[in-house]
Coordinates of C-alpha atoms in Angstrom, one line a residue:
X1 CA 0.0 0.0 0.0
X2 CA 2.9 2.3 0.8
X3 CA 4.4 1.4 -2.6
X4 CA 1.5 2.5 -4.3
X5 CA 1.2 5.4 -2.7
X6 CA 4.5 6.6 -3.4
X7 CA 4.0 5.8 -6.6
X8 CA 1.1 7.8 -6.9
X9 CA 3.0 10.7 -5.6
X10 CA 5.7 10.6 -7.8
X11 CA 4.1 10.1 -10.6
X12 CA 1.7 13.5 -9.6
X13 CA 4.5 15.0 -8.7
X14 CA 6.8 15.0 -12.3
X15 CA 3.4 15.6 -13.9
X16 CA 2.8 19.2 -12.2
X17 CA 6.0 19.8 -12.5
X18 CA 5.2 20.1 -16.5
X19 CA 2.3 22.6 -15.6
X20 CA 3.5 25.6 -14.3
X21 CA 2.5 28.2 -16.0
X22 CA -1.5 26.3 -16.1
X23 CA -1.1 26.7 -12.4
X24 CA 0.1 30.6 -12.8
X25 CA -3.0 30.9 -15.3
X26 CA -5.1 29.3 -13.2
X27 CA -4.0 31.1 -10.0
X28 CA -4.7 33.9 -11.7
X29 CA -8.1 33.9 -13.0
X30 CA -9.4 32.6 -10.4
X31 CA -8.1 35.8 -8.3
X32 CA -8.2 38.3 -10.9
X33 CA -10.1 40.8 -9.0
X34 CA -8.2 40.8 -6.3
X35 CA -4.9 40.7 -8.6
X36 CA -6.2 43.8 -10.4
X37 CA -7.6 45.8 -7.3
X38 CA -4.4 45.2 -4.9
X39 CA -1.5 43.6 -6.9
X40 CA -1.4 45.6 -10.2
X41 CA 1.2 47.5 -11.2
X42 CA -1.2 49.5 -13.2
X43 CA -4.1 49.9 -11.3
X44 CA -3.8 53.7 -10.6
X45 CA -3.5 54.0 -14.8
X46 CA -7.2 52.4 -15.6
X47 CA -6.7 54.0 -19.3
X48 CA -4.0 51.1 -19.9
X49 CA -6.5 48.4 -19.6
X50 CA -3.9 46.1 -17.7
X51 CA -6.5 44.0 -15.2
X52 CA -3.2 42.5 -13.5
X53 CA -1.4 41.4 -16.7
X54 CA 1.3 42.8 -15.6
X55 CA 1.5 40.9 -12.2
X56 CA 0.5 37.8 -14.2
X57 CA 3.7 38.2 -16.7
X58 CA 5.8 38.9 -13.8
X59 CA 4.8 35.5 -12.2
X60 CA 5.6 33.3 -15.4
X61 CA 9.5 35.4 -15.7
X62 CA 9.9 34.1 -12.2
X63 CA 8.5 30.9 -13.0
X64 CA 10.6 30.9 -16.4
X65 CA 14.0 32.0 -14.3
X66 CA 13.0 29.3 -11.7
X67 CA 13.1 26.9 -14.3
X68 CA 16.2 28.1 -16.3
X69 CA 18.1 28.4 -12.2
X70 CA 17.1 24.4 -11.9
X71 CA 17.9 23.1 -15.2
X72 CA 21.3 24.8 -14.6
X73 CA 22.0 23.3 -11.3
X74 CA 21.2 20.1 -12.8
X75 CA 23.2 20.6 -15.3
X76 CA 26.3 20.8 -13.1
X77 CA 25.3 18.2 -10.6
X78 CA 25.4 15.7 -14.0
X79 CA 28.9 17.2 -14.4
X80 CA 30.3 17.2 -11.1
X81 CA 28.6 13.4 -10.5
X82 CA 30.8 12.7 -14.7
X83 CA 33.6 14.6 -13.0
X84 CA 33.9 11.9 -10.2
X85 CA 36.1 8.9 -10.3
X86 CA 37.1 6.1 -7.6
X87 CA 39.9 5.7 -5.5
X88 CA 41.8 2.8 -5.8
X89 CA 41.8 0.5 -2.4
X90 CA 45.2 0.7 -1.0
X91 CA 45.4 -2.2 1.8
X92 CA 48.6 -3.3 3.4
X93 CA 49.2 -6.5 4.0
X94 CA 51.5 -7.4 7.8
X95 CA 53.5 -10.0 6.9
X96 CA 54.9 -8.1 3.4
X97 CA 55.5 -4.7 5.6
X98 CA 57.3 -6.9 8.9
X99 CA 60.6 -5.7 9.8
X100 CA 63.5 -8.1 9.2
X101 CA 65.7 -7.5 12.1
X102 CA 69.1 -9.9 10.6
X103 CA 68.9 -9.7 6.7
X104 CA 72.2 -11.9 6.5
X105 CA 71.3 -14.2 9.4
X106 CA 71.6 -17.2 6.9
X107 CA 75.1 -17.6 6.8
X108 CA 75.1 -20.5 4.1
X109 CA 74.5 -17.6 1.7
X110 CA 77.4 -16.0 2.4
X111 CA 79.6 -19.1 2.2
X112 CA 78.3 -19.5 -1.1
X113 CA 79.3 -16.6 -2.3
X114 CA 83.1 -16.8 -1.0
X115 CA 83.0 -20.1 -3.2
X116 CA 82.6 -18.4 -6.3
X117 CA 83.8 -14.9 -5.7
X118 CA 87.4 -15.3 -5.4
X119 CA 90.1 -12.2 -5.7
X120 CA 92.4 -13.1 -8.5
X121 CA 95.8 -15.1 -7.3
X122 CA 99.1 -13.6 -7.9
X123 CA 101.4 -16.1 -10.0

């Protein structure tokens, strides 16, 4: 039930998101009256016929600068998000970074080595 619901809601919710300016329309002819009476730019000009046009315009700029402001921000999320790489894993194994206290402890090495190094002999 929860699903569904959510669903619902986002499904409404990138619909209306489509719809602005209907809501802006809609907003204001349903309060036209009061637009033109208290919100109006114009209303002490009655020659210029305005009737709160001039509110309403300024409502879809905002609405169109609202939109331009979010596509731009997504815009550079998607670039910072392409911008982003992983880190390698760096892990450190003990027995590779132990600390040999006698590198030449095995003397059978070095006995070897006096075998076949020799100085060269004086005749």
């Amino acid at each position: 039930m929860l699903q569904r619901i959510t669903a619902y809601l986002l499904i409404f919710s990138l619909v209306t998101v489509n719809f602005t300016r209907l809501f802006i329309y809609a907003g204001f002819e349903l309060n036209r009256n009061y637009i033109a009476e208290k919100l109006c730019e114009n209303r002490d000009k009655p020659w210029m016929n305005c009737n709160g046009k001039c509110y309403f315009m300024k409502k879809i700029k905002q609405a169109e600068q609202n939109k331009n402001a979010e596509e731009k921000q997504a815009q550079k999320n998607l670039f910072q998000e392409a911008a982003f790489h992983k880190t390698a894993d760096v892990s450190f194994h003990p027995i590779l970074l132990a600390v040999i206290l006698h590198p030449f402890a095995n003397s059978t090495a070095l006995e070897r080595t006096n075998t076949i190094f020799q100085p060269p002999r004086q005749s």
